[in-house]
Amino acid sequence: MSMPDTATPDRQHLSPRPACPTAVAPDARPLVALRLTVNNHPGVMSHVCGLFARRAFNVEAILCTPVNGGQVSRIWLLVAEDERLEQMVRQVRKLHDVLDVRRRPAGGEGFARLAECMAAWERETAGQ
Amino acid sequence: MPTHTPSRSTSGPAPGAAPAPRKRQPNGADLVIRLLERQGIDVIAGIPGGANLPLYDALGRAGSIRHVLARHEQGAGFMAQGMARVTGRPAVFFATSGPGATNTLTAIADAKLDSVPVVCITGQVPLSLVGSDAFQEVDIYGMSIPVTKHNFLVRSVEELAEVIPAAFRIAASGRPGPVLVDIPKNVQMAPVDQAVFDNPPLPGQPAPPPAPDPAGISRAAALLDAAKRPMLYLGGGVVASGASDMAVQLAERAGLPTVMTLMALGAMPAGHPLSLGMLGMHAARHTNLLLAECDVLLVAGARFDDRAVGKAERFCPQATIIHIDIDESELDKILPVHCGITGDVGLALAELLPLLRTRAEAGREAWLTRVEECRRRHPFVMPGADDPRTPYGLIRCAADAVDHDAIVATDVGQHQMRTAQAYPLRGPRRWLTSGGLGTMGFGLPAAIGAALARPEATVLCFTGDGSLQMNIQELATAAEEGVNVKILLADNNALGLVRQQQELFYEGRLVASSYRRKVDFARIAEGFGVPAVDLDASEHPLRDLADALRAPGPCLIRVTVPAGANVYPMVPPGADNLHMIGGEPEPGDAMPALSEDDDDSDTHADATGGRHVHA
Ligand SMILES: Cc1ncc(C[n+]2csc(CCOP(=O)(O)OP(=O)(O)O)c2C)c(N)n1
Ligand SMILES: [Mg+2]
């Protein structure tokens, strides 16, 4: 699984929002980072995202990276703290392809670096 | 599925010449059938089509598995559910791609909500065409994600040997549930190594259930031992884990009055002195009243469904709640619990039982006396129970005419709630009802499935005229297979339960809840080849009912019931469980006082305030 490589990014959608997610959600709730270790196959992302969508959890950022050799991937999710989060995490753990779930308060750094990278892309491709 | 056969007559072997006998190389479809045989599957319900024809071809060649040709894929799905619900083991159904696959979704969703282990195997268009909007292509993998426990799109024939056993393991492990396996046609047709075919992997078995946390168990024991007014609340998980006997023993040891959810009926036999029957929306009055008095509630294998607990914040307001469930995500989902234990209910109850003080040691007599007093003062009323031509009488008289091992299926509506209230179920795995999804059309095909799995049993299917019409085509399957299914139709020519809600909560405005034309169900049944008895026309209805139930094979027994006969008591949706309407012993009595803080202004209940309701 890899990040979708969109040749023509939907700039209208991207530009009004700050490219760099910070440690709080737009409504000022603290952000939590979830690290999921998952079996790497084409359906995992829909399984995971479906769960969050159904309970109307806004995912602030999402990143997927392969882990040694690609049998397994990590999905990194940034979500706002919410009293339902613990229950949500239990539901994610139940997914057959999810091997491990960890959470910690989001300092923002990791995602910020990613956001920088994306912002660079935005700048370089501006006007194309 | 158009097939194009080139007509070349000059080359190749002469038509009609016998091909040299040669061992044909097995293909993916053969391997699937082989793996299903090894899982112990002996009946599969389904419908063939272009994309699963190789599977059917393999099924036919193997000849080892009985195929039951359903008339609709939803019917096939409910037949598999019927088999799985009575045996506790995963059952299989087949559908082709596209419309065949979409037709399975309701039955799969139903299995998800009631935690029933079924494996749905769909054919898919060849992988090279997946994603191209090919003929009869739908993304059933994507569509079934939210309604399955897990699902697979098999991308190579090598994966089959892993996926099929995994599907069974997942369906049956932990909290059971449905698994869908989508197999593209080219994977079904791909050659399989003879060596793999001859030495297939071991069948998938349920993973050993997780052991409950011992600290939680001792905390639960301490809470229960100190309780003055404890109660036991059983859910479908008790049946799923085979823990019914253990639950009864535990209740007996500690003297725990016991309530059951719709899914758990039969876990404690009806008539057991500690049984208070079903709780919630259509419970007997004393059941909900006593729950409000209990101080410690042990909840086993249940998920606090709103039909059971009513308004969650007001449920058992005085109680410390202990919750045991195999699914950790159910703990604290609806209600914060004081003691949550993740683990198999059977194991947990077995560990808890010896730790508990006995009924005598704990001094439970005062509480049990209070329970009896409440039961006497607020009994469940069942008008017309002796007359098979009344809604309750049909259920009670049918129960009297069959033995304790009869299996009972229902559809969805007033007849379902009445059966849940009135049928004396004597044990687990004899009760098939669509609890979580409430799917009209469940009853007949589920009953057929139950009869296929338990050919020696009598299967009663209590249905309504609305529900029966949702899968009525399966009458043909029932006739063809000769299954011992007795359909008991309470015909009010209406969507009775909808009508009831309109009457009670929408100021009596009846919209689209009754039919303008009557259906001649007896003739319809006979047209399908199922004999029918109309009790309306009968001079000896009790005798005719008993005779019909005794005769082997399927039959339909129909009786007219009044559309205005509502099911009571009823807790309005969203109200707390003390807010019961109707169901008093004597019609004409004033409504008994509700709870002291009865000020549910945010429910529709006020619409009935002071209204005289006949039970
Ligand atoms: C597939 C489906 N559609 C709609 C409903 C909503 N619904 C619940 S009960 C009911 C009426 C059932 O009528 P019938 O089977 O005749 O039973 P009765 O209540 O009359 O006994 C309806 C329409 C449902 N539960 N399932
Ligand atoms: Mg009806």
PDB file of N, CA and C in Angstrom, chain A residues 41-44 46-47 54 87 90-91 93-94 96-97, chain B residues 141 145 150-151 155 169-170 175 327-329 331-333:
ATOM      1  N   HIS A  41      -2.364  -5.274   2.478  1.00  0.00           N
ATOM      2  CA  HIS A  41      -3.054  -5.674   1.247  1.00  0.00           C
ATOM      3  C   HIS A  41      -4.068  -4.604   0.884  1.00  0.00           C
ATOM      4  N   PRO A  42      -4.553  -4.653  -0.368  1.00  0.00           N
ATOM      5  CA  PRO A  42      -5.268  -3.494  -0.890  1.00  0.00           C
ATOM      6  C   PRO A  42      -6.529  -3.094  -0.120  1.00  0.00           C
ATOM      7  N   GLY A  43      -7.073  -3.968   0.720  1.00  0.00           N
ATOM      8  CA  GLY A  43      -8.343  -3.613   1.361  1.00  0.00           C
ATOM      9  C   GLY A  43      -8.221  -2.975   2.726  1.00  0.00           C
ATOM     10  N   VAL A  44      -7.024  -3.013   3.313  1.00  0.00           N
ATOM     11  CA  VAL A  44      -6.906  -2.616   4.724  1.00  0.00           C
ATOM     12  C   VAL A  44      -7.346  -1.184   4.954  1.00  0.00           C
ATOM     13  N   SER A  46      -9.490   0.640   3.430  1.00  0.00           N
ATOM     14  CA  SER A  46     -10.954   0.839   3.476  1.00  0.00           C
ATOM     15  C   SER A  46     -11.528   0.322   4.777  1.00  0.00           C
ATOM     16  N   HIS A  47     -11.001  -0.796   5.274  1.00  0.00           N
ATOM     17  CA  HIS A  47     -11.517  -1.320   6.541  1.00  0.00           C
ATOM     18  C   HIS A  47     -11.330  -0.282   7.660  1.00  0.00           C
ATOM     19  N   ARG A  54     -17.776   5.918   9.912  1.00  0.00           N
ATOM     20  CA  ARG A  54     -19.094   5.541  10.388  1.00  0.00           C
ATOM     21  C   ARG A  54     -19.436   6.228  11.704  1.00  0.00           C
ATOM     22  N   GLN A  87     -13.006   3.472  22.871  1.00  0.00           N
ATOM     23  CA  GLN A  87     -13.893   2.456  22.315  1.00  0.00           C
ATOM     24  C   GLN A  87     -13.592   2.248  20.839  1.00  0.00           C
ATOM     25  N   ARG A  90     -10.611   0.126  20.412  1.00  0.00           N
ATOM     26  CA  ARG A  90     -10.952  -1.286  20.607  1.00  0.00           C
ATOM     27  C   ARG A  90     -11.586  -1.860  19.348  1.00  0.00           C
ATOM     28  N   GLN A  91     -12.402  -1.056  18.694  1.00  0.00           N
ATOM     29  CA  GLN A  91     -13.030  -1.541  17.465  1.00  0.00           C
ATOM     30  C   GLN A  91     -12.000  -1.720  16.350  1.00  0.00           C
ATOM     31  N   ARG A  93      -8.890  -2.489  16.837  1.00  0.00           N
ATOM     32  CA  ARG A  93      -8.127  -3.693  17.189  1.00  0.00           C
ATOM     33  C   ARG A  93      -8.829  -4.954  16.723  1.00  0.00           C
ATOM     34  N   LYS A  94     -10.154  -4.887  16.644  1.00  0.00           N
ATOM     35  CA  LYS A  94     -10.916  -6.072  16.257  1.00  0.00           C
ATOM     36  C   LYS A  94     -10.741  -6.420  14.797  1.00  0.00           C
ATOM     37  N   HIS A  96      -9.501  -7.756  11.510  1.00  0.00           N
ATOM     38  CA  HIS A  96      -8.648  -8.924  11.367  1.00  0.00           C
ATOM     39  C   HIS A  96      -7.253  -8.572  10.856  1.00  0.00           C
ATOM     40  N   ASP A  97      -7.147  -7.574   9.988  1.00  0.00           N
ATOM     41  CA  ASP A  97      -5.851  -7.235   9.404  1.00  0.00           C
ATOM     42  C   ASP A  97      -5.061  -6.237  10.238  1.00  0.00           C
TER      43      ASP A  97
ATOM     44  N   TYR B 141     -16.668  -6.780  -2.429  1.00  0.00           N
ATOM     45  CA  TYR B 141     -15.674  -6.673  -1.353  1.00  0.00           C
ATOM     46  C   TYR B 141     -15.864  -5.336  -0.624  1.00  0.00           C
ATOM     47  N   ILE B 145     -17.708  -4.624   3.392  1.00  0.00           N
ATOM     48  CA  ILE B 145     -16.802  -4.330   4.518  1.00  0.00           C
ATOM     49  C   ILE B 145     -17.570  -4.020   5.806  1.00  0.00           C
ATOM     50  N   HIS B 150     -15.166 -10.064   8.550  1.00  0.00           N
ATOM     51  CA  HIS B 150     -13.994  -9.907   7.701  1.00  0.00           C
ATOM     52  C   HIS B 150     -14.376 -10.350   6.297  1.00  0.00           C
ATOM     53  N   ASN B 151     -13.626  -9.891   5.296  1.00  0.00           N
ATOM     54  CA  ASN B 151     -13.916 -10.333   3.945  1.00  0.00           C
ATOM     55  C   ASN B 151     -12.637 -10.444   3.127  1.00  0.00           C
ATOM     56  N   ARG B 155      -7.066 -13.129  -4.874  1.00  0.00           N
ATOM     57  CA  ARG B 155      -6.412 -12.641  -6.078  1.00  0.00           C
ATOM     58  C   ARG B 155      -5.586 -13.686  -6.809  1.00  0.00           C
ATOM     59  N   ARG B 169     -12.122 -20.026  10.318  1.00  0.00           N
ATOM     60  CA  ARG B 169     -11.537 -19.703  11.619  1.00  0.00           C
ATOM     61  C   ARG B 169     -12.071 -18.370  12.121  1.00  0.00           C
ATOM     62  N   ILE B 170     -12.095 -17.381  11.243  1.00  0.00           N
ATOM     63  CA  ILE B 170     -12.534 -16.043  11.652  1.00  0.00           C
ATOM     64  C   ILE B 170     -14.028 -16.059  11.996  1.00  0.00           C
ATOM     65  N   ARG B 175     -16.041 -13.565  19.061  1.00  0.00           N
ATOM     66  CA  ARG B 175     -17.441 -13.269  18.768  1.00  0.00           C
ATOM     67  C   ARG B 175     -17.708 -13.674  17.331  1.00  0.00           C
ATOM     68  N   ASP B 327     -16.076  -9.648  23.410  1.00  0.00           N
ATOM     69  CA  ASP B 327     -15.697  -8.549  22.529  1.00  0.00           C
ATOM     70  C   ASP B 327     -15.390  -7.316  23.375  1.00  0.00           C
ATOM     71  N   GLU B 328     -14.112  -7.011  23.474  1.00  0.00           N
ATOM     72  CA  GLU B 328     -13.707  -5.915  24.364  1.00  0.00           C
ATOM     73  C   GLU B 328     -14.369  -4.598  23.973  1.00  0.00           C
ATOM     74  N   SER B 329     -14.628  -4.423  22.688  1.00  0.00           N
ATOM     75  CA  SER B 329     -15.181  -3.140  22.259  1.00  0.00           C
ATOM     76  C   SER B 329     -16.629  -2.958  22.713  1.00  0.00           C
ATOM     77  N   LEU B 331     -17.435  -3.391  25.927  1.00  0.00           N
ATOM     78  CA  LEU B 331     -17.357  -2.885  27.294  1.00  0.00           C
ATOM     79  C   LEU B 331     -17.348  -1.362  27.241  1.00  0.00           C
ATOM     80  N   ASP B 332     -18.155  -0.750  28.080  1.00  0.00           N
ATOM     81  CA  ASP B 332     -18.238   0.715  28.150  1.00  0.00           C
ATOM     82  C   ASP B 332     -18.781   1.363  26.873  1.00  0.00           C
ATOM     83  N   LYS B 333     -19.346   0.597  25.966  1.00  0.00           N
ATOM     84  CA  LYS B 333     -19.824   1.206  24.718  1.00  0.00           C
ATOM     85  C   LYS B 333     -21.086   2.017  24.950  1.00  0.00           C
TER      86      LYS B 333
END
